[in-house]
Amino acid sequence: ADSGSSSPSNSALQLAGRKLEAAGFQVGVRLIERYTRERPRFGDTLEIIKFICKDFWFEIYRKQIDKLQTNNRGVYMLQDNKHRLLSRCSPSVDRQANAKQICALHAKFPSGLIRGALHGLGVNASVGVEVGGATPRGTEELTACQFTIRIQAA
């Protein structure tokens, strides 16, 4: 990077990412409590994941998760092809290099939301997020993100 650039350092980005994820976690714990108060208990982890993909996501973003996959061994992939939060950070072509970093940072909040919601329902899990995906035109779509949930043993 050139010396005139004002892009944040890696450690500053990591710290910001941890703070955003932690804020998302707190919000996720509170929201899941509110959204499941009148609901019967969930039967299993898959039922919880499906609830997060459909009802929880819809309450927050007014859309459902686009795709849910699992390896049936405690790993779930949730795909959101057009995340509302990320649609605000699609940059001009000359700022494309920083854009993926910025979008990845923004994606930490919904990643925390998912982890917080799971925690609130008694599921201990790690949640990772990847931003971007190829479009039919061969360019990168920065509004798409995939969350990888790994269920931890109790």
CSV table of C-alpha atoms in Angstrom, one decimal:
chain,number,residue,atom,x,y,z
A,1,ALA,CA,0.0,0.0,0.0
A,2,ASP,CA,1.2,3.5,-0.7
A,3,SER,CA,2.0,5.8,2.3
A,4,GLY,CA,-0.8,8.2,1.4
A,5,SER,CA,-3.4,5.5,1.8
A,6,SER,CA,-5.6,5.7,4.9
A,7,SER,CA,-6.6,2.1,5.0
A,8,PRO,CA,-6.7,0.6,8.5
A,9,SER,CA,-4.1,-1.8,9.7
A,10,ASN,CA,-4.7,-5.5,9.9
A,11,SER,CA,-4.8,-5.4,13.7
A,12,ALA,CA,-7.3,-2.5,13.7
A,13,LEU,CA,-9.5,-4.5,11.3
A,14,GLN,CA,-9.3,-7.6,13.5
A,15,LEU,CA,-10.3,-5.6,16.5
A,16,ALA,CA,-13.2,-4.0,14.7
A,17,GLY,CA,-14.3,-7.4,13.5
A,18,ARG,CA,-14.2,-8.8,17.1
A,19,LYS,CA,-16.2,-5.8,18.4
A,20,LEU,CA,-18.8,-6.2,15.6
A,21,GLU,CA,-19.1,-9.9,16.2
A,22,ALA,CA,-19.5,-9.4,19.9
A,23,ALA,CA,-22.2,-6.7,19.4
A,24,GLY,CA,-24.0,-9.1,17.0
A,25,PHE,CA,-23.8,-11.9,19.6
A,26,GLN,CA,-25.4,-9.7,22.3
A,27,VAL,CA,-28.2,-8.7,19.9
A,28,GLY,CA,-28.7,-12.3,18.8
A,29,VAL,CA,-29.1,-13.5,22.4
A,30,ARG,CA,-31.7,-10.9,23.1
A,31,LEU,CA,-33.7,-11.2,19.9
A,32,ILE,CA,-33.9,-15.0,20.0
A,33,GLU,CA,-35.3,-14.8,23.5
A,34,ARG,CA,-37.9,-12.4,22.3
A,35,TYR,CA,-38.8,-14.3,19.1
A,36,THR,CA,-39.1,-17.7,20.8
A,37,ARG,CA,-40.8,-16.7,24.0
A,38,GLU,CA,-44.3,-18.0,22.9
A,39,ARG,CA,-42.9,-20.9,20.9
A,40,PRO,CA,-42.7,-24.6,22.0
A,41,ARG,CA,-39.2,-26.0,22.6
A,42,PHE,CA,-37.2,-27.1,19.6
A,43,GLY,CA,-36.7,-30.9,19.0
A,44,ASP,CA,-33.2,-30.8,17.7
A,45,THR,CA,-30.3,-28.7,16.4
A,46,LEU,CA,-31.5,-28.9,12.8
A,47,GLU,CA,-34.9,-27.5,13.8
A,48,ILE,CA,-33.1,-24.6,15.5
A,49,ILE,CA,-31.0,-24.0,12.4
A,50,LYS,CA,-34.1,-24.0,10.2
A,51,PHE,CA,-35.8,-21.5,12.5
A,52,ILE,CA,-32.8,-19.2,12.3
A,53,CYS,CA,-32.8,-19.5,8.5
A,54,LYS,CA,-36.5,-18.8,8.1
A,55,ASP,CA,-38.1,-16.9,11.0
A,56,PHE,CA,-35.2,-15.3,12.8
A,57,TRP,CA,-33.5,-14.1,9.5
A,58,PHE,CA,-36.9,-12.8,8.2
A,59,GLU,CA,-37.6,-10.9,11.4
A,60,ILE,CA,-34.3,-9.1,11.1
A,61,TYR,CA,-33.7,-8.7,7.3
A,62,ARG,CA,-37.2,-9.3,5.8
A,63,LYS,CA,-36.0,-12.2,3.8
A,64,GLN,CA,-35.0,-15.8,4.5
A,65,ILE,CA,-31.6,-17.4,4.1
A,66,ASP,CA,-31.3,-18.5,0.4
A,67,LYS,CA,-29.7,-21.9,1.0
A,68,LEU,CA,-29.0,-24.3,3.8
A,69,GLN,CA,-26.7,-27.2,3.5
A,70,THR,CA,-25.3,-29.6,6.1
A,71,ASN,CA,-22.8,-32.5,6.2
A,72,ASN,CA,-25.0,-34.1,8.9
A,73,ARG,CA,-21.9,-34.1,11.2
A,74,GLY,CA,-22.5,-30.8,13.0
A,75,VAL,CA,-21.6,-28.4,10.2
A,76,TYR,CA,-24.1,-26.2,8.5
A,77,MET,CA,-23.7,-23.7,5.6
A,78,LEU,CA,-26.1,-20.8,5.3
A,79,GLN,CA,-26.0,-18.8,2.1
A,80,ASP,CA,-27.4,-15.3,1.8
A,81,ASN,CA,-27.1,-14.2,-1.9
A,82,LYS,CA,-28.1,-10.6,-1.3
A,83,HIS,CA,-27.4,-9.5,2.2
A,84,ARG,CA,-28.9,-6.1,2.9
A,85,LEU,CA,-26.1,-5.0,5.2
A,86,LEU,CA,-23.5,-5.8,2.5
A,87,SER,CA,-25.4,-4.1,-0.3
A,88,ARG,CA,-24.3,-0.8,1.2
A,89,CYS,CA,-20.6,-1.5,0.7
A,90,SER,CA,-20.4,-2.3,-3.0
A,91,PRO,CA,-17.7,0.1,-4.1
A,92,SER,CA,-16.5,1.6,-7.3
A,93,VAL,CA,-14.1,-0.5,-9.4
A,94,ASP,CA,-11.0,1.5,-8.2
A,95,ARG,CA,-11.8,0.7,-4.6
A,96,GLN,CA,-12.5,-3.0,-5.2
A,97,ALA,CA,-9.4,-4.2,-3.4
A,98,ASN,CA,-10.4,-2.8,0.0
A,99,ALA,CA,-14.1,-3.6,-0.7
A,100,LYS,CA,-13.9,-7.3,0.2
A,101,GLN,CA,-12.1,-6.4,3.5
A,102,ILE,CA,-14.8,-3.9,4.3
A,103,CYS,CA,-17.6,-6.2,3.4
A,104,ALA,CA,-16.0,-9.0,5.4
A,105,LEU,CA,-15.9,-6.7,8.4
A,106,HIS,CA,-19.6,-5.8,8.0
A,107,ALA,CA,-20.5,-9.5,7.8
A,108,LYS,CA,-19.1,-10.1,11.3
A,109,PHE,CA,-22.2,-8.6,12.8
A,110,PRO,CA,-24.7,-11.1,11.3
A,111,SER,CA,-22.2,-13.8,12.1
A,112,GLY,CA,-22.4,-12.7,15.7
A,113,LEU,CA,-26.2,-12.6,15.5
A,114,ILE,CA,-26.3,-16.3,14.5
A,115,ARG,CA,-23.9,-17.3,17.2
A,116,GLY,CA,-25.8,-15.3,19.8
A,117,ALA,CA,-29.2,-16.8,18.7
A,118,LEU,CA,-27.7,-20.3,18.9
A,119,HIS,CA,-26.2,-19.6,22.3
A,120,GLY,CA,-29.6,-18.3,23.5
A,121,LEU,CA,-31.2,-21.6,22.5
A,122,GLY,CA,-28.5,-23.6,24.3
A,123,VAL,CA,-26.4,-24.5,21.2
A,124,ASN,CA,-22.6,-23.8,21.5
A,125,ALA,CA,-21.2,-23.2,18.1
A,126,SER,CA,-18.5,-21.3,16.1
A,127,VAL,CA,-19.7,-19.2,13.2
A,128,GLY,CA,-17.4,-18.2,10.4
A,129,VAL,CA,-18.4,-16.0,7.4
A,130,GLU,CA,-17.1,-15.7,3.9
A,131,VAL,CA,-18.1,-12.8,1.6
A,132,GLY,CA,-18.4,-12.8,-2.1
A,133,GLY,CA,-19.2,-15.2,-4.8
A,134,ALA,CA,-18.8,-15.3,-8.6
A,135,THR,CA,-21.6,-13.8,-10.7
A,136,PRO,CA,-22.6,-15.1,-14.1
A,137,ARG,CA,-20.6,-12.2,-15.6
A,138,GLY,CA,-17.4,-13.5,-13.8
A,139,THR,CA,-17.2,-10.6,-11.4
A,140,GLU,CA,-17.3,-10.9,-7.7
A,141,GLU,CA,-20.7,-10.3,-5.9
A,142,LEU,CA,-19.8,-8.7,-2.6
A,143,THR,CA,-23.4,-8.8,-1.3
A,144,ALA,CA,-23.4,-12.6,-1.1
A,145,CYS,CA,-22.1,-14.3,2.1
A,146,GLN,CA,-21.9,-17.8,3.4
A,147,PHE,CA,-22.0,-18.5,7.1
A,148,THR,CA,-20.4,-21.8,8.3
A,149,ILE,CA,-21.7,-23.0,11.6
A,150,ARG,CA,-19.8,-25.7,13.5
A,151,ILE,CA,-21.6,-27.2,16.4
A,152,GLN,CA,-19.4,-27.7,19.4
A,153,ALA,CA,-19.7,-30.6,21.7
A,154,ALA,CA,-21.3,-29.7,25.0
